[in-house]
Amino acid sequence: GNKPGNTSHHICPYNSRVLMLLGQLEKMSADAMVTDVEMARQLTVKILHLIQTQEKTKKEVMSKGSSGMEVILASLEVSGGRRVGVFVSKGGTGLLLQKLITASKESPPSEELMLQLHSLLAKVGPKDRKFGVKARLNGALNVTVNLLKQNLQNTKLLLPCLQVLRVYSTNSVNAISLGKNGVVELMFKIVGPYSKKNTSLLKVALDTLGALLKSKTNARRAVDRAHVPALLAVYQDWHRNDTRQRHMLIRKGLLACLRNITNIKLGRKAFIEADGMRILYNTSTECLPVRTLDPLVNTSSLIMRKCFPKNRLPLPTIKSAFRYQLPHVPAGGPVAQLYNQPPGVDDVVDESDDNEETEADTENDTENEEDDKDHRTVNDDIETDLNKLRPKESQSRLFEELRVYDRFFVELSEDFQVRILMGFALNHTQATIPSHIQSPLLLGGIAARRVGGGGGSTGGSDCGSEGPEEEGGEGAVLEVPDTALLLPLHDPDLYVEMVKGTRSVPHYSEVAYPDYFGHVAPTFREPLLERVYGVQRSKIFQDIERLIHPNDILDKVIYDLDIPSCPVIDDDGESLKFNSQFESGNLRKAVQVRKHEYDLVLNSDINSNHYHQWFYFEVSGMRVGTTYRFNIINCEKSNSQFNYGMQVLMYSVQEAISGRPRWVRTGTDICYYKNHFSRSSIAAGGQKGKSYYTMTFSTNFSHKDDVCYFAYHYPYTYSTLKMHLSKLEALRTPQIYLRQDVLCETLGGNSCPLLTITAMPESTSNDHICQFRNRPLIFLSARVHPGETNASWVMKGTLEFLMGTSPLASSLREAYIFKIVPMLNPDGVVNGNHRCSLSGEDLNRQWQSPNPELHPTIYHTKGLLQYLAHIQRTPLVFCDYHGHSRKKNVFMYGCSVKETVWQSNINATSCDLQEDLGYRTLPKILSQIAPAFNMASCSFVVERSKASTARVVVWREIGVQRSYTMESTLCGCDQGKYKGLQIGTRELEEMGAQFCVALLRLRRLTSPLGLRNHQHLLDVESDLMETSPTTYVMEEDEPSFLEEVDYSAESNEEDADADDHSTDVFDNPVHLDQLSDSETNHRD
Ligand SMILES: [Zn+2]
């Protein structure tokens, strides 16, 4: 609009006067003959005056009690930087710097002109991104430094000079050069010792020093001259004397210097030697009650964590406690790498990380003027090779070879009619039902969970759990909760039978109560846990206390899979008892660190040395009314939903036998943070100096003599699956065609079930058989990642719905033939792995060329799909169910060439792309009907790192356009009906059922015209076509929370000082960082 009164009209004349004066300034500089100091001085005064008169009223407010110069500066500040912006954009900085050089050549230089020039530069500098570079190239650094050195007692001149120096210092190259010229020492001279005189000078000097100390050379210089103890002493003085908290910025500035010095190893060493831990711990503890001092506490905590001597994980090796001998070990594969290390090599910690000392010497002090060009975050994982986005004419296996899969597709075969008449079809169901079901074991007493030796399928245990179980005594009678009505697929006796046929690497012989009793989802809501401010900090302080008060630490090993006598029997009644030697259990070690606090270590996936995240263990021997703290200390991921409202799951046996058999969300004071246990470069993908993360939670127990279980998510064992599949048979009606086959055996000797579900043909007439045979196929799979138990609960929902009696379910069966592999990685599930199979590999990265021996379930599942492609029966939909540990809601990943191209830098016009939008239909329908599903989280981009996942391979090689990964949150929802709630098995099962309903709608949208005359469905469809592409979904989409400070405590990382969110440009060096040269910011 051209509205009158637009403020820019008022500003214009002023701006043009600035420009006019600039013109004069330029003319003067261009004319080498003119060196009239007086003229330059007058001109500078005019510019200052002009700026001064712009904002009269505000200026007057600000000028109260100020000197003239401060008024000018203040008025420049009030103008919001617009005039300064004009000044900078028209080259004012360069002219001023040239003027400075010229003026400095006068002998003696005019003090007043120097003062004015520095005042102007101090104003202009922060607004000019290239100020540091320009100053250096013009030779201005030395002018200012010399002026400073000669006028240390001249406060009036000192302040603007320091202010300019502060801006110079934010440029990393300048910082090194200034350090060489003794500016670090100069700043230390101004900073100490403690005095309340001239605090404004002190503040600027501290900011400058802080910026200079970001350079490793400068930090080292400060250490060499013993400034670390000096800084600590000054900080303590300010802490003691600043009782009214008026000098926060000075105290913060001192900490910022310490923070930067301790970025180098020598600095950390000096800090420890100067008793820095105790000093900062004590001062912080005293600051804690005053909320406004939080920034001090946070920065102190950051420094302490950085300097905390790295501890060794209490393990002999990070290799899994169990090893599985593979039929053959591919050279160069992960297992070969794992076990080919020479004996005696310590894989828990690196021998040294002394590579830092040379780092300081080679510090880069050359300019890279170009580096601010490309700071856009381009995701380089997006597939940009168009050839890899085109369908792959795969080197599929020969059809002769694929014919072995005939037997899994009886319903598609020509002679099916004959078979059905002869009553063959249904007899295949025997396959996964164990042939050796005996009469149920008598399960009296609390020893019930020990399925001792009898089954014949289990060998001796590695950890000596042979003997009879004493706990519980003779008299204890275990009431098995009667859940038959609530849990139609659950049967404790059947579960025990199933366990007997399950093969685990450690030869487990026990059954965990929760799997035996079953889980009845609670009817109450379980909201996301609200995070209490300061939890992380207080946990970290407790960790630091381990160092400050080492005598308080018990360090008592309670449970240890690495020793033969596990579990450690020590019945002094002072410690909890732990156990995880049952299916899907994962706990390697438990160490009692304080009376009610335990450090827990998780076991790596078998034949691997990492991938732990999933946990499932038993605790007993607890006291009622005591708060216990548990720390899982070897977590690997850099962030977790435990920071965003997720709680752990707990199952109480006492509750179960009182009629409430269920997992409930539990735990307070939950948080996830980087800890002080070092991670070897072997475990950190070659990177040195990394740490593990701690997931900590606290809880109370409400029953004496209870046995409780904790898990990462609702457990769902392989034996549970077998039990559910067996019980599904009972849901069969004459109308339902259900067949269960064994697709193959796993490496560990467990069978991988394959289900076929559809409706029986209406009759044996040719037409009906034909309709039956020609139904489109839906191919589903789940649980390739054992730690993603939620995927199994979603799958259970799908299976139960498909076997249901509702009209929707029968329509669905009549519409499709379902092929389902409900557990792609039974071995991983059985053995408590998080990610891998027994081959030590992520099976969802093997789809491009699965090895029949090492990845049989993938090899044969892909074989089924290749077979279908060969007989021209490519499935309409392929979907692999997963769980997502870092996001909320349920969502899908699909594959679209167009959306991939849009997200990448490929010139889209150079390739004429035609793509059916059909891949969006199913997720769109789901977002309309499933409350947990969120379209906004879906992505249809093909990533390079995902090239060998089921989704991408089935899309590209098999040619399934609707090929998906469905990700369910482990945490909860932040939209829809379940917003603010944690997810439970009811919601997960509902999701599985809604997936089926969505398929029915999809059928109506994709089938011949006869089925499509429903107007409302057409509306849905047109709506679907309009949707715009979603943005690429980054791995982590949670915002960092308020207590961000502690994430960046990695020793060698520059930390983003996130606790700064106040004060003006002058008092806040962070602002300066942002405003000045970009070259300071992106050096790593
Ligand atoms: Zn997964």
GROMACS .gro file of N, CA and C in nm, residues 312-316 553-572 574-578 587-594 597-601 633:
model
  132
  312ARG      N    1   3.518  -4.553   3.247
  312ARG     CA    2   3.508  -4.672   3.165
  312ARG      C    3   3.376  -4.741   3.199
  313LEU      N    4   3.305  -4.785   3.096
  313LEU     CA    5   3.186  -4.866   3.122
  313LEU      C    6   3.232  -4.989   3.199
  314PRO      N    7   3.158  -5.030   3.298
  314PRO     CA    8   3.204  -5.144   3.379
  314PRO      C    9   3.185  -5.277   3.307
  315LEU      N   10   3.256  -5.295   3.197
  315LEU     CA   11   3.242  -5.416   3.116
  315LEU      C   12   3.380  -5.465   3.072
  316PRO      N   13   3.394  -5.595   3.051
  316PRO     CA   14   3.521  -5.645   2.997
  316PRO      C   15   3.532  -5.619   2.847
  553ILE      N   16   2.996  -4.370   4.725
  553ILE     CA   17   2.960  -4.459   4.616
  553ILE      C   18   2.989  -4.605   4.652
  554LEU      N   19   2.887  -4.691   4.638
  554LEU     CA   20   2.900  -4.832   4.677
  554LEU      C   21   2.971  -4.915   4.570
  555ASP      N   22   2.932  -4.893   4.443
  555ASP     CA   23   2.989  -4.972   4.333
  555ASP      C   24   2.980  -5.122   4.357
  556LYS      N   25   2.863  -5.168   4.389
  556LYS     CA   26   2.844  -5.310   4.421
  556LYS      C   27   2.774  -5.379   4.304
  557VAL      N   28   2.841  -5.479   4.248
  557VAL     CA   29   2.783  -5.549   4.133
  557VAL      C   30   2.675  -5.645   4.182
  558ILE      N   31   2.556  -5.629   4.127
  558ILE     CA   32   2.441  -5.708   4.171
  558ILE      C   33   2.408  -5.816   4.070
  559TYR      N   34   2.434  -5.784   3.946
  559TYR     CA   35   2.395  -5.874   3.837
  559TYR      C   36   2.495  -5.857   3.726
  560ASP      N   37   2.544  -5.967   3.671
  560ASP     CA   38   2.649  -5.954   3.571
  560ASP      C   39   2.653  -6.077   3.481
  561LEU      N   40   2.607  -6.062   3.361
  561LEU     CA   41   2.604  -6.174   3.266
  561LEU      C   42   2.744  -6.220   3.230
  562ASP      N   43   2.844  -6.136   3.252
  562ASP     CA   44   2.979  -6.171   3.212
  562ASP      C   45   3.050  -6.261   3.313
  563ILE      N   46   2.987  -6.286   3.427
  563ILE     CA   47   3.050  -6.380   3.520
  563ILE      C   48   2.963  -6.504   3.532
  564PRO      N   49   3.026  -6.619   3.549
  564PRO     CA   50   2.952  -6.746   3.546
  564PRO      C   51   2.849  -6.759   3.658
  565SER      N   52   2.870  -6.692   3.769
  565SER     CA   53   2.780  -6.712   3.882
  565SER      C   54   2.662  -6.616   3.881
  566CYS      N   55   2.629  -6.567   3.763
  566CYS     CA   56   2.519  -6.471   3.752
  566CYS      C   57   2.386  -6.541   3.772
  567PRO      N   58   2.288  -6.490   3.842
  567PRO     CA   59   2.295  -6.363   3.916
  567PRO      C   60   2.375  -6.378   4.045
  568VAL      N   61   2.437  -6.268   4.084
  568VAL     CA   62   2.516  -6.269   4.207
  568VAL      C   63   2.422  -6.290   4.326
  569ILE      N   64   2.450  -6.393   4.403
  569ILE     CA   65   2.365  -6.418   4.519
  569ILE      C   66   2.429  -6.351   4.641
  570ASP      N   67   2.360  -6.255   4.693
  570ASP     CA   68   2.413  -6.181   4.807
  570ASP      C   69   2.292  -6.136   4.886
  571ASP      N   70   2.260  -6.213   4.985
  571ASP     CA   71   2.131  -6.188   5.050
  571ASP      C   72   2.143  -6.106   5.176
  572ASP      N   73   2.205  -5.991   5.165
  572ASP     CA   74   2.205  -5.906   5.283
  572ASP      C   75   2.079  -5.819   5.287
  574GLU      N   76   2.003  -5.571   5.129
  574GLU     CA   77   2.023  -5.428   5.109
  574GLU      C   78   2.017  -5.389   4.962
  575SER      N   79   2.008  -5.489   4.877
  575SER     CA   80   2.011  -5.458   4.735
  575SER      C   81   1.891  -5.520   4.664
  576LEU      N   82   1.854  -5.458   4.555
  576LEU     CA   83   1.753  -5.518   4.469
  576LEU      C   84   1.813  -5.639   4.400
  577LYS      N   85   1.726  -5.728   4.354
  577LYS     CA   86   1.772  -5.839   4.271
  577LYS      C   87   1.728  -5.814   4.128
  578PHE      N   88   1.813  -5.850   4.036
  578PHE     CA   89   1.781  -5.830   3.895
  578PHE      C   90   1.786  -5.962   3.820
  587LEU      N   91   1.941  -5.727   2.988
  587LEU     CA   92   2.013  -5.653   3.090
  587LEU      C   93   2.144  -5.726   3.106
  588ARG      N   94   2.252  -5.653   3.096
  588ARG     CA   95   2.382  -5.721   3.105
  588ARG      C   96   2.439  -5.711   3.245
  589LYS      N   97   2.419  -5.596   3.305
  589LYS     CA   98   2.484  -5.574   3.433
  589LYS      C   99   2.406  -5.473   3.516
  590ALA      N  100   2.405  -5.493   3.647
  590ALA     CA  101   2.345  -5.396   3.738
  590ALA      C  102   2.444  -5.368   3.850
  591VAL      N  103   2.471  -5.242   3.871
  591VAL     CA  104   2.565  -5.201   3.975
  591VAL      C  105   2.493  -5.106   4.070
  592GLN      N  106   2.495  -5.143   4.198
  592GLN     CA  107   2.436  -5.053   4.297
  592GLN      C  108   2.537  -4.943   4.326
  593VAL      N  109   2.501  -4.818   4.293
  593VAL     CA  110   2.597  -4.710   4.313
  593VAL      C  111   2.574  -4.636   4.444
  594ARG      N  112   2.448  -4.621   4.480
  594ARG     CA  113   2.415  -4.566   4.611
  594ARG      C  114   2.306  -4.654   4.669
  597GLU      N  115   2.014  -4.641   4.435
  597GLU     CA  116   2.041  -4.603   4.296
  597GLU      C  117   2.124  -4.709   4.226
  598TYR      N  118   2.084  -4.743   4.104
  598TYR     CA  119   2.149  -4.851   4.029
  598TYR      C  120   2.188  -4.806   3.889
  599ASP      N  121   2.310  -4.838   3.851
  599ASP     CA  122   2.352  -4.820   3.712
  599ASP      C  123   2.326  -4.951   3.638
  600LEU      N  124   2.261  -4.943   3.525
  600LEU     CA  125   2.229  -5.063   3.448
  600LEU      C  126   2.298  -5.055   3.312
  601VAL      N  127   2.350  -5.168   3.268
  601VAL     CA  128   2.416  -5.174   3.138
  601VAL      C  129   2.341  -5.274   3.051
  633ILE      N  130   2.304  -4.674   3.150
  633ILE     CA  131   2.417  -4.584   3.126
  633ILE      C  132   2.487  -4.603   2.992
   0.00000   0.00000   0.00000
